[in-house]
Amino acid sequence: MPRIRPAATLAFLWGRERGLIMRNQTLIPSFQRPSSSVVIRRAASYEHDLASLIYESLEVFKLPVKGKTVLLKANLVGIDPLGVMNTHPAVIAAARESFLRLGAAHVLVGDGPAMDRDTEAIVESVRLREFTGPLGRDFVDLNVDDVERVPLKTHASRLKELYLPKTTLGVDFLVSMPKLKTHHWAGVTLSLKNMFGIVPGSCYGWPKNVLHWAGIDRAILDINAVARPDFAIVDGIVGMEGNGPIQGTPKASGVLIFGSDPVAVDATCCRIMGLVPERIHYLSRAGTLLGHLNLDKIQQLGEEISSVRTPFAVLKAFQEVAA
Amino acid sequence: MEADSQSHLVEGICLPLLRDAQNADGGWGFRPGSGSRVEPTCWVLQALLNASQSDADAVTRGFGFVRQAQLTDGSWPSTQGETTGCWVTSLACWTLTAAMDSPQIVAAGLNWLCKDWPRDSTPWQRLLRRFSTQRDIFPINDSYRGWGWTPHTSSWVEPTSFALLALEQAPKDLLPAAATRRRQLAESMLRDRMCAGGGWNCGNPKVYGVPGEPLVIPTAWALLALRAHPEWPENEMSLDWLEQNISKIQGPGSLAITRICYETYGRTWPAGAPELRDLHAGNQFLQSIQVAAWACLASGPRPRWLSSGGANAV
């Protein structure tokens, strides 16, 4: 049987608390910008002309993707024949078409599902091929991609390094494409939390439990500091409330949210969901490191938040994050 | 007709893919052209050892890759350069047992495995849990202990199943003294983690009062690990769950492991169930070396490691 090591235990507990005390950090230089733009667009259903809507929305940002390789990091959580827990394939297909139309040389689609190692079963259950056509090698199972050791920059968690997929590290432009969902451990799962999916199961398992032990909130910061998405597209046409990210209840919000600052995008999503982003632990800290959280630093384009606000139910443990 | 198409899938597609994908260092990656990793290498070796045609040179070089990947503490890492061992230690021990020429290497791996206790069920964590306001969110019996994917984390169904299979396959004289106790605790853990209606997911039978949905692959591996006890109600319920869900399987990896499991329990593959060749036609297994190896194991003769019915049954 393992021995109890009091010194190590105290050090561990101190380390856990240290993250809460560590303050006065400023935005990491490469993420500094005076303000961030976020576009909110209405889309009542997945039958909408999403390709045109997404293309027009991306044009606002004048993204440097011409001739580049883009990775659409979708949120493929599990077998989902009803299409309520994963990024909808219609949104993925429309985003892919839009980036190609913007001149991207190559648009990959990928994810590393956290709970189920049968990625192909998940992809088939959401009928991705029906929307995108055969992807062949343009679909990347990030769980089993070749990996590279990456020292972490922020040390918000106790992790010093992570092995991450070479595809994610090697693309020119990384797009986080989450679904608008509540999350039973983190509060919400949006473009920052979606990046958990780049951590490979082949190294860390299904689920990627080492991240839970490191602290979900802190691990989100560490991952995004080394692999920050260049852009986020959030599928809020139908999201999930309550006991997300898998067992919650579908919630139609009829929106897509776009932006090149994932913190600003996630903060806007929270406000649409009737939640206070400053009360979500990891978002609150992300607002000091990775992007803008405050309304006065976010230029809201498209629809007003108030016109699309759709309050999401949260678990009792997260009642304090509701506005 | 079915046998012909299965044979074509194995002999005409999967085995050539595996043979062509071996790297110069003797190992296999997860996809053709990927760097060698212990996990896919172990699965390919299992598939080649089970194949009718001899692949002696490829197998010898594959075993060589696995042996040289062992860390000094006896464990195996998930990827080259990583200095901490993990669950692939079970796969490596299990695979090298078949080589029958590496007893010291296997013994060191099994020794590491039996010393690798999960952190979620240490006496300290159990004490903390007693006083935690969140103890009812995830109601499990934390006196049972299996294995985690990585050291110092929690027990999960698949790595626990792999460890049980590794300990079961190993010659008795290589087993550490703690092996019997570890296996008993792990089997209890698996039984405790079964979902309410049968089947397993990664290891969360209930969260926030909501029953977890079983998944195919963890269910099949848990059933294979517990196959020495077919009379246990957990096995019967989970086999029934698997049977009810075979027709819905859309992933070839899930289908292959299910087929191995199902036939190991002596059940007849249901008529009208999906076939691997049909699923291969959809996405060519996403070029997954591991899935191709599993397909070979599912379509060929019963793997040798399943013929014992649990050689070292507890």
XYZ file of C-alpha atoms in Angstrom:
637
model
C 0.000 0.000 0.000
C 1.244 3.523 -0.686
C 2.519 5.536 2.246
C 0.995 8.826 3.306
C 3.627 11.489 2.838
C 2.640 14.493 4.971
C 5.263 16.828 3.507
C 4.243 16.030 -0.043
C 0.580 16.377 0.833
C 1.110 19.794 2.406
C 3.158 20.874 -0.599
C 0.380 19.683 -2.888
C -2.299 21.548 -0.951
C -0.140 24.672 -0.880
C 0.366 24.348 -4.608
C -3.367 24.144 -5.173
C -3.969 27.298 -3.223
C -1.008 29.115 -4.719
C -2.890 29.323 -7.999
C -5.628 31.270 -6.285
C -3.200 33.659 -4.646
C -1.030 34.274 -7.705
C -2.255 37.589 -9.046
C -1.175 40.809 -10.747
C -0.356 39.042 -13.961
C -0.730 40.929 -17.191
C -1.584 39.799 -20.670
C 1.128 37.655 -22.210
C 2.782 40.029 -24.744
C 1.750 38.152 -27.853
C -1.867 38.402 -26.767
C -1.850 42.141 -26.094
C -4.211 44.255 -28.104
C -6.239 47.351 -27.251
C -9.599 45.683 -27.755
C -11.155 42.650 -29.384
C -14.033 42.307 -31.819
C -16.722 39.686 -31.455
C -19.414 39.091 -34.054
C -22.781 37.589 -33.111
C -24.956 36.310 -35.940
C -28.411 34.793 -35.848
C -29.012 31.379 -37.438
C -32.310 29.830 -36.512
C -31.420 26.326 -37.603
C -28.785 24.164 -39.247
C -30.749 24.382 -42.500
C -29.817 28.084 -42.698
C -27.348 29.100 -45.428
C -24.476 28.753 -42.997
C -21.732 28.888 -45.638
C -22.731 32.434 -46.640
C -23.288 33.537 -43.067
C -19.936 32.223 -41.862
C -18.051 33.544 -44.894
C -19.493 37.030 -44.400
C -18.680 36.918 -40.709
C -15.082 35.819 -41.290
C -14.570 38.584 -43.849
C -15.082 41.151 -41.085
C -11.842 40.002 -39.461
C -9.622 40.046 -42.565
C -7.969 36.833 -41.454
C -4.453 36.076 -42.773
C -5.292 32.629 -44.118
C -4.509 32.949 -47.813
C -2.311 30.035 -48.858
C -2.226 28.787 -45.265
C -3.118 25.517 -43.556
C -6.080 25.882 -41.203
C -7.168 23.393 -38.543
C -10.807 23.462 -37.466
C -10.690 22.019 -33.965
C -14.260 20.828 -33.525
C -15.846 19.661 -30.285
C -16.536 15.946 -30.812
C -17.348 14.638 -27.376
C -19.202 11.411 -27.961
C -21.659 9.316 -29.936
C -24.338 11.829 -30.757
C -26.970 10.749 -33.263
C -29.282 13.596 -32.178
C -26.593 16.216 -32.753
C -26.849 17.913 -29.375
C -23.439 17.489 -27.761
C -20.986 17.931 -30.627
C -20.265 20.835 -32.935
C -22.838 20.342 -35.660
C -21.372 19.010 -38.927
C -23.264 21.662 -40.887
C -21.275 24.335 -39.054
C -17.997 22.468 -39.555
C -18.669 22.003 -43.265
C -19.676 25.639 -43.731
C -16.587 26.866 -41.885
C -14.386 24.617 -44.005
C -15.950 25.935 -47.195
C -15.590 29.516 -45.994
C -11.898 29.226 -45.147
C -11.243 27.641 -48.534
C -13.155 30.512 -50.146
C -10.965 32.937 -48.214
C -7.947 31.377 -49.919
C -6.755 28.843 -47.357
C -4.646 26.217 -49.109
C -5.675 23.400 -46.848
C -8.412 23.112 -44.218
C -8.117 20.217 -41.789
C -10.781 19.078 -39.343
C -9.821 17.395 -36.099
C -10.429 16.614 -32.473
C -9.309 14.227 -29.781
C -12.475 13.035 -28.010
C -11.996 12.842 -24.262
C -14.197 9.963 -23.156
C -14.325 7.495 -26.032
C -11.324 6.346 -28.030
C -13.446 5.333 -31.034
C -13.188 8.640 -32.852
C -14.456 7.122 -36.086
C -17.670 6.019 -34.359
C -18.223 9.565 -33.120
C -17.527 11.058 -36.541
C -19.958 8.632 -38.126
C -22.629 9.247 -35.481
C -22.654 12.963 -36.295
C -22.716 12.216 -40.054
C -19.742 14.489 -40.715
C -19.028 12.905 -44.107
C -22.544 13.706 -45.314
C -21.843 17.398 -44.824
C -18.162 17.721 -45.696
C -17.766 14.928 -48.213
C -14.945 12.421 -47.746
C -12.196 14.081 -45.749
C -9.579 11.360 -46.014
C -6.393 12.589 -44.407
C -7.940 16.030 -43.901
C -9.592 14.588 -40.790
C -7.093 14.275 -37.940
C -7.729 12.192 -34.858
C -5.702 14.348 -32.484
C -5.700 11.577 -29.896
C -3.317 9.502 -31.973
C -1.382 12.114 -33.903
C 2.415 12.260 -33.644
C 3.288 14.327 -30.593
C 5.884 16.848 -29.500
C 6.944 17.775 -25.985
C 5.916 21.350 -25.194
C 7.149 23.168 -22.078
C 4.284 25.175 -20.593
C 4.495 28.952 -20.397
C 2.137 29.893 -17.632
C 2.372 27.218 -14.911
C -1.110 27.978 -13.687
C -1.366 24.268 -12.929
C 1.322 21.971 -11.577
C 2.039 20.687 -15.071
C 5.449 21.585 -16.431
C 5.040 20.208 -19.922
C 2.578 18.442 -22.190
C 2.921 16.266 -25.236
C 0.743 17.868 -27.921
C -0.191 16.828 -31.464
C 2.236 17.958 -34.138
C -0.663 18.812 -36.407
C -2.014 21.323 -33.903
C 1.411 22.843 -33.344
C 2.270 22.886 -37.030
C -0.741 24.489 -38.675
C -0.688 28.152 -39.634
C -4.121 28.963 -38.269
C -5.961 27.184 -35.456
C -9.714 27.607 -35.105
C -11.550 26.483 -31.977
C -15.096 25.401 -32.835
C -16.974 24.524 -29.651
C -20.644 24.119 -28.985
C -22.338 26.539 -26.580
C -22.574 24.362 -23.452
C -22.510 24.361 -19.711
C -19.998 22.034 -18.069
C -20.444 20.162 -14.821
C -16.852 20.702 -13.634
C -15.777 23.964 -15.277
C -19.043 25.921 -15.475
C -19.006 26.409 -19.225
C -17.210 24.735 -22.111
C -16.514 27.138 -24.959
C -13.527 27.976 -27.150
C -10.909 27.806 -24.354
C -12.173 24.611 -22.717
C -12.553 23.090 -26.184
C -8.755 23.071 -26.403
C -8.672 20.196 -23.910
C -9.363 18.143 -27.011
C -5.891 18.734 -28.412
C -4.326 16.886 -25.471
C -3.757 13.408 -26.881
C -5.507 10.434 -25.370
C -2.691 8.217 -26.595
C -0.483 9.921 -24.003
C -2.963 10.791 -21.261
C -5.874 8.375 -21.680
C -9.643 8.563 -22.023
C -10.486 10.710 -20.087
C -7.410 12.911 -19.937
C -7.433 12.523 -16.217
C -4.047 14.108 -15.591
C -5.653 17.445 -16.488
C -8.352 16.940 -13.867
C -5.747 16.242 -11.204
C -3.797 19.285 -12.324
C -6.955 21.351 -11.901
C -9.310 21.799 -14.839
C -9.429 25.574 -14.524
C -5.662 25.913 -14.376
C -4.993 23.340 -17.090
C -7.273 25.277 -19.458
C -5.030 28.307 -19.010
C -1.812 26.356 -19.509
C -3.048 24.653 -22.674
C -4.347 27.847 -24.236
C -1.150 29.710 -23.419
C 0.865 27.284 -25.562
C -1.750 26.557 -28.214
C -4.001 29.578 -28.213
C -6.596 29.414 -30.962
C -6.205 32.101 -33.606
C -9.943 32.236 -34.039
C -13.130 30.892 -32.506
C -16.476 29.973 -34.038
C -19.049 28.901 -31.457
C -22.001 26.758 -32.485
C -24.839 28.201 -30.442
C -27.620 27.294 -32.848
C -28.469 24.485 -30.455
C -26.355 24.326 -27.313
C -26.641 22.434 -24.060
C -27.676 23.563 -20.593
C -27.642 21.890 -17.179
C -25.460 18.811 -16.737
C -23.226 19.400 -19.774
C -21.068 18.625 -21.630
C -22.716 15.251 -22.345
C -25.808 14.702 -20.262
C -27.370 18.127 -20.329
C -30.499 19.337 -22.078
C -30.492 20.778 -25.613
C -30.945 24.533 -25.636
C -31.669 26.438 -28.812
C -30.068 29.865 -28.882
C -30.035 30.392 -32.649
C -26.654 32.102 -32.775
C -23.119 31.727 -34.037
C -20.384 33.698 -32.307
C -17.074 34.642 -33.982
C -13.855 36.292 -32.866
C -10.081 36.199 -32.869
C -9.818 36.617 -29.090
C -11.097 33.382 -27.502
C -11.474 35.011 -24.105
C -13.636 37.776 -25.542
C -15.645 35.218 -27.497
C -16.198 33.054 -24.419
C -17.119 36.081 -22.304
C -19.682 37.073 -24.913
C -21.057 33.531 -25.000
C -21.469 33.615 -21.221
C -23.343 36.877 -21.416
C -25.629 35.388 -24.053
C -26.161 32.369 -21.761
C -27.131 34.663 -18.893
C -23.922 33.895 -16.980
C -21.324 36.238 -15.519
C -17.943 35.447 -17.133
C -16.013 37.084 -14.283
C -17.452 34.410 -11.967
C -16.204 31.492 -14.067
C -12.831 30.774 -12.456
C -10.797 29.959 -15.531
C -12.338 32.732 -17.616
C -11.676 35.241 -14.897
C -7.992 34.326 -14.910
C -7.875 34.028 -18.691
C -8.942 37.664 -18.763
C -5.617 38.575 -17.134
C -3.451 36.382 -19.368
C -4.937 35.425 -22.683
C -7.429 38.018 -23.838
C -10.126 40.478 -22.922
C -12.987 39.722 -20.591
C -14.325 43.167 -19.819
C -17.176 44.561 -21.867
C -15.370 47.868 -22.387
C -12.542 46.021 -24.152
C -14.836 44.064 -26.461
C -16.260 45.583 -29.591
C -19.562 43.804 -30.152
C -20.594 43.502 -33.813
C -23.655 41.970 -35.445
C -26.467 41.297 -33.023
C -26.650 42.932 -29.603
C -26.147 40.550 -26.692
C -29.431 41.643 -25.192
C -31.331 40.747 -28.340
C -30.101 37.143 -28.365
C -29.749 36.490 -24.638
C -31.025 32.991 -23.800
C -30.511 32.120 -20.120
C -29.012 28.648 -19.653
C -29.836 26.525 -16.619
C -26.778 25.574 -14.571
C -26.180 22.920 -11.946
C -26.631 23.908 -8.313
C -22.840 23.956 -7.893
C -22.664 26.830 -10.387
C -25.656 28.892 -9.280
C -23.340 31.761 -8.344
C -22.256 32.217 -11.975
C -25.787 33.043 -13.126
C -26.411 36.724 -13.694
C -19.174 -15.756 -48.717
C -18.786 -13.973 -45.411
C -15.605 -15.901 -44.693
C -14.217 -14.857 -48.091
C -14.884 -11.204 -47.499
C -13.394 -11.382 -44.020
C -10.377 -13.125 -45.419
C -10.032 -10.439 -48.086
C -10.248 -7.736 -45.435
C -7.500 -9.364 -43.367
C -5.227 -10.819 -46.019
C -5.852 -8.275 -48.744
C -6.138 -5.036 -46.824
C -5.234 -5.080 -43.132
C -2.143 -7.293 -43.039
C -0.524 -5.596 -46.079
C -1.214 -2.228 -44.411
C 0.459 -3.430 -41.214
C 3.423 -4.983 -42.998
C 4.034 -1.862 -45.085
C 3.762 0.464 -42.115
C 6.538 -0.971 -39.977
C 9.162 1.677 -39.306
C 12.902 1.205 -39.607
C 13.207 1.014 -35.815
C 10.931 -2.033 -35.802
C 7.907 -0.278 -34.315
C 4.624 1.017 -35.684
C 2.937 4.375 -35.360
C -0.768 5.009 -35.109
C -0.904 5.731 -38.843
C 1.365 4.813 -41.750
C 4.319 7.166 -41.695
C 3.880 8.104 -38.025
C 6.622 7.659 -35.477
C 6.755 4.354 -33.605
C 4.809 4.108 -30.364
C 4.488 1.236 -27.921
C 0.700 0.926 -28.055
C 0.159 0.366 -31.807
C 3.302 -1.747 -31.945
C 1.869 -4.091 -29.326
C -1.441 -4.419 -31.162
C 0.277 -5.112 -34.482
C 2.473 -7.750 -32.878
C -0.619 -9.426 -31.460
C -2.201 -9.391 -34.920
C 0.899 -10.739 -36.699
C 1.387 -13.479 -34.126
C -2.183 -14.532 -34.801
C -1.877 -14.460 -38.594
C -1.626 -17.614 -40.612
C 1.332 -16.413 -42.636
C 4.607 -16.112 -40.769
C 5.991 -12.626 -40.306
C 8.973 -13.749 -38.273
C 11.324 -10.951 -39.241
C 8.763 -8.202 -38.705
C 7.758 -9.714 -35.370
C 11.349 -10.037 -34.184
C 12.048 -6.415 -35.028
C 8.780 -5.368 -33.399
C 9.639 -7.150 -30.175
C 13.020 -5.463 -30.321
C 11.364 -2.063 -30.468
C 9.159 -2.852 -27.469
C 12.082 -4.157 -25.413
C 14.270 -1.123 -26.054
C 11.434 1.251 -25.172
C 11.285 0.052 -21.560
C 12.273 2.638 -18.955
C 14.754 1.862 -16.201
C 11.978 1.522 -13.606
C 10.418 -1.319 -15.604
C 7.544 0.675 -17.104
C 6.876 1.776 -20.670
C 6.080 5.352 -21.788
C 3.334 6.276 -24.222
C 5.761 8.043 -26.532
C 9.485 8.241 -27.096
C 11.168 10.894 -24.985
C 8.619 10.598 -22.196
C 10.362 9.516 -18.991
C 7.286 8.398 -17.037
C 5.613 5.071 -17.623
C 1.891 4.576 -18.062
C -0.819 2.064 -18.950
C 0.979 0.831 -22.057
C 3.148 -1.070 -19.587
C 0.299 -3.574 -19.383
C 0.194 -3.959 -23.158
C 3.956 -4.350 -23.403
C 4.061 -7.025 -20.678
C 1.126 -8.806 -22.200
C 2.695 -8.773 -25.684
C 6.201 -9.715 -24.561
C 4.793 -12.631 -22.603
C 3.996 -14.144 -25.987
C 7.644 -13.861 -27.023
C 8.607 -16.105 -24.090
C 12.192 -14.882 -24.229
C 12.072 -11.770 -22.087
C 11.170 -12.946 -18.586
C 13.229 -10.355 -16.750
C 11.839 -7.528 -18.836
C 8.271 -8.712 -18.256
C 8.895 -9.251 -14.548
C 10.192 -5.691 -14.177
C 7.110 -4.379 -15.957
C 4.724 -6.384 -13.816
C 6.554 -5.263 -10.708
C 6.102 -1.610 -11.724
C 2.460 -2.302 -12.498
C 1.794 -3.760 -9.064
C 3.456 -0.780 -7.383
C 1.475 1.737 -9.443
C -1.430 2.530 -7.141
C -4.050 5.052 -8.239
C -4.072 8.284 -6.314
C -7.832 8.740 -6.002
C -8.084 5.914 -3.499
C -5.078 6.517 -1.266
C -5.963 6.545 2.444
C -5.467 10.333 2.438
C -7.768 10.905 -0.541
C -10.385 8.605 0.952
C -10.255 10.543 4.196
C -10.611 13.852 2.349
C -13.542 12.429 0.425
C -15.373 11.501 3.626
C -15.450 15.162 4.611
C -16.001 16.584 1.136
C -19.303 18.236 0.329
C -18.903 16.809 -3.176
C -18.631 13.156 -2.133
C -22.066 12.309 -3.485
C -21.472 13.788 -6.941
C -19.556 10.727 -8.015
C -20.684 7.819 -5.806
C -18.194 4.973 -6.040
C -16.690 2.537 -3.571
C -13.203 3.972 -3.202
C -11.882 1.007 -1.229
C -11.632 -0.801 -4.559
C -8.605 0.085 -6.617
C -7.687 -0.490 -10.229
C -5.239 1.335 -12.474
C -5.123 4.786 -14.030
C -4.045 5.779 -17.507
C -1.091 7.616 -16.007
C 0.491 7.321 -12.555
C -0.931 9.200 -9.573
C -4.378 9.706 -11.088
C -7.667 7.787 -10.778
C -8.741 4.234 -11.545
C -10.416 3.799 -14.931
C -12.029 0.861 -16.640
C -9.781 0.355 -19.678
C -6.343 0.567 -18.044
C -7.636 -1.632 -15.233
C -8.798 -4.192 -17.772
C -5.451 -4.094 -19.584
C -3.568 -4.596 -16.333
C -5.789 -7.534 -15.396
C -5.155 -9.127 -18.783
C -1.397 -8.594 -18.434
C -1.309 -10.165 -14.974
C -3.485 -13.029 -16.124
C -1.281 -13.813 -19.137
C 2.036 -13.716 -17.299
C 3.715 -16.919 -16.124
C 3.049 -17.368 -12.419
C 6.717 -17.263 -11.509
C 6.972 -13.722 -12.860
C 4.097 -12.330 -10.807
C 4.967 -10.056 -7.887
C 3.599 -10.993 -4.481
C 1.074 -8.162 -4.623
C -0.463 -9.398 -7.868
C -3.245 -11.488 -6.356
C -4.416 -8.673 -4.083
C -4.210 -6.134 -6.899
C -6.312 -8.333 -9.141
C -8.963 -8.889 -6.500
C -9.242 -5.154 -5.830
C -9.316 -4.392 -9.538
C -12.024 -6.918 -10.312
C -14.107 -5.472 -7.499
C -13.499 -1.999 -8.856
C -14.727 -3.035 -12.302
C -17.860 -4.594 -10.841
C -18.509 -1.472 -8.793
C -18.113 0.807 -11.810
C -20.571 -0.969 -14.079
C -23.378 1.244 -15.375
C -26.820 0.621 -13.936
C -28.219 -1.389 -16.857
C -25.006 -3.220 -17.710
C -21.947 -2.142 -19.652
C -19.158 0.217 -18.739
C -18.065 3.652 -19.807
C -14.658 5.058 -18.890
C -15.534 4.571 -15.226
C -18.272 7.019 -14.270
C -21.430 4.993 -13.598
C -23.211 8.024 -12.178
C -22.391 11.747 -11.996
C -24.629 14.322 -10.325
C -27.253 11.635 -9.873
C -27.482 10.966 -13.592
C -26.657 7.407 -14.714
C -23.747 7.268 -17.135
C -24.182 5.807 -20.602
C -22.072 2.710 -21.311
C -19.611 2.699 -24.197
C -18.726 -0.231 -26.410
C -14.938 -0.403 -26.112
C -14.650 -0.163 -22.301
C -17.479 -2.692 -21.997
C -15.756 -5.170 -24.266
C -12.379 -4.814 -22.534
C -13.905 -5.140 -19.074
C -15.754 -8.258 -20.169
C -12.559 -9.742 -21.588
C -10.712 -8.964 -18.369
C -13.455 -10.607 -16.311
C -14.067 -13.557 -18.599
C -12.931 -16.079 -15.998
C -16.194 -15.293 -14.189
C -18.916 -15.597 -16.832
C -21.487 -16.334 -14.129
C -21.109 -12.936 -12.460
C -24.294 -10.899 -12.975
C -22.206 -7.926 -14.120
C -20.870 -10.012 -16.991
C -24.271 -11.302 -17.989
C -25.900 -7.888 -17.869
C -23.066 -6.307 -19.801
C -23.059 -8.988 -22.474
C -26.774 -8.412 -22.882
C -26.177 -4.672 -23.183
C -23.520 -5.330 -25.800
C -25.853 -7.616 -27.731
C -28.593 -5.009 -27.735
C -26.192 -2.431 -29.108
C -24.234 -4.363 -31.712
C -26.466 -3.204 -34.530
C -25.782 0.447 -33.625
C -21.984 0.197 -33.727
C -20.564 2.606 -36.300
C -16.862 2.451 -35.525
C -14.709 -0.443 -36.768
C -12.551 -0.345 -33.636
C -15.599 -0.858 -31.449
C -16.931 -3.546 -33.752
C -13.663 -5.505 -33.817
C -13.232 -5.554 -30.038
C -16.895 -6.429 -29.596
C -16.577 -9.353 -31.946
C -13.523 -10.683 -30.103
C -15.356 -10.314 -26.805
C -18.590 -11.770 -28.011
C -17.025 -14.881 -29.491
C -14.811 -15.343 -26.441
C -17.989 -15.730 -24.416
C -19.187 -18.348 -26.885
C -21.996 -16.282 -28.341
C -22.853 -16.424 -32.012
C -22.380 -13.217 -33.943
C -25.909 -12.003 -34.677
C -27.160 -12.161 -38.241
C -27.552 -8.684 -39.686
C -24.939 -7.172 -37.386
C -22.563 -4.687 -38.990
C -19.520 -6.163 -40.692
C -16.003 -4.817 -40.566
C -15.700 -4.778 -44.357
C -18.685 -2.434 -44.597
C -17.266 -0.070 -42.012
C -13.895 -0.187 -43.732
C -15.550 0.973 -46.931
C -16.679 4.193 -45.212
C -13.421 5.724 -44.000
C -10.758 3.029 -44.537
C -10.464 2.862 -40.740
C -9.115 6.443 -40.862
C -5.823 4.708 -41.758
C -5.577 3.559 -38.151
C -2.908 0.906 -37.660
C -4.436 -0.042 -34.331
C -7.905 -0.578 -35.787
C -6.439 -2.633 -38.648
C -4.692 -4.815 -36.050
C -7.896 -5.209 -34.060
C -9.734 -6.120 -37.287
C -7.178 -8.879 -37.923
C -7.641 -10.204 -34.392
C -11.422 -10.110 -34.774
C -11.474 -11.832 -38.145
C -8.814 -14.468 -37.668
C -8.621 -17.432 -35.315
C -9.277 -16.636 -31.669
C -6.227 -14.832 -30.259
C -3.984 -17.093 -28.226
C -4.236 -14.841 -25.190
C -7.943 -15.562 -24.979
C -7.781 -19.311 -25.244
C -6.748 -19.848 -21.633
C -9.999 -18.571 -20.177
C -7.941 -16.758 -17.593
C -4.798 -18.780 -16.975
C -4.101 -17.102 -13.656
C -7.711 -16.691 -12.569
C -8.054 -15.225 -9.101
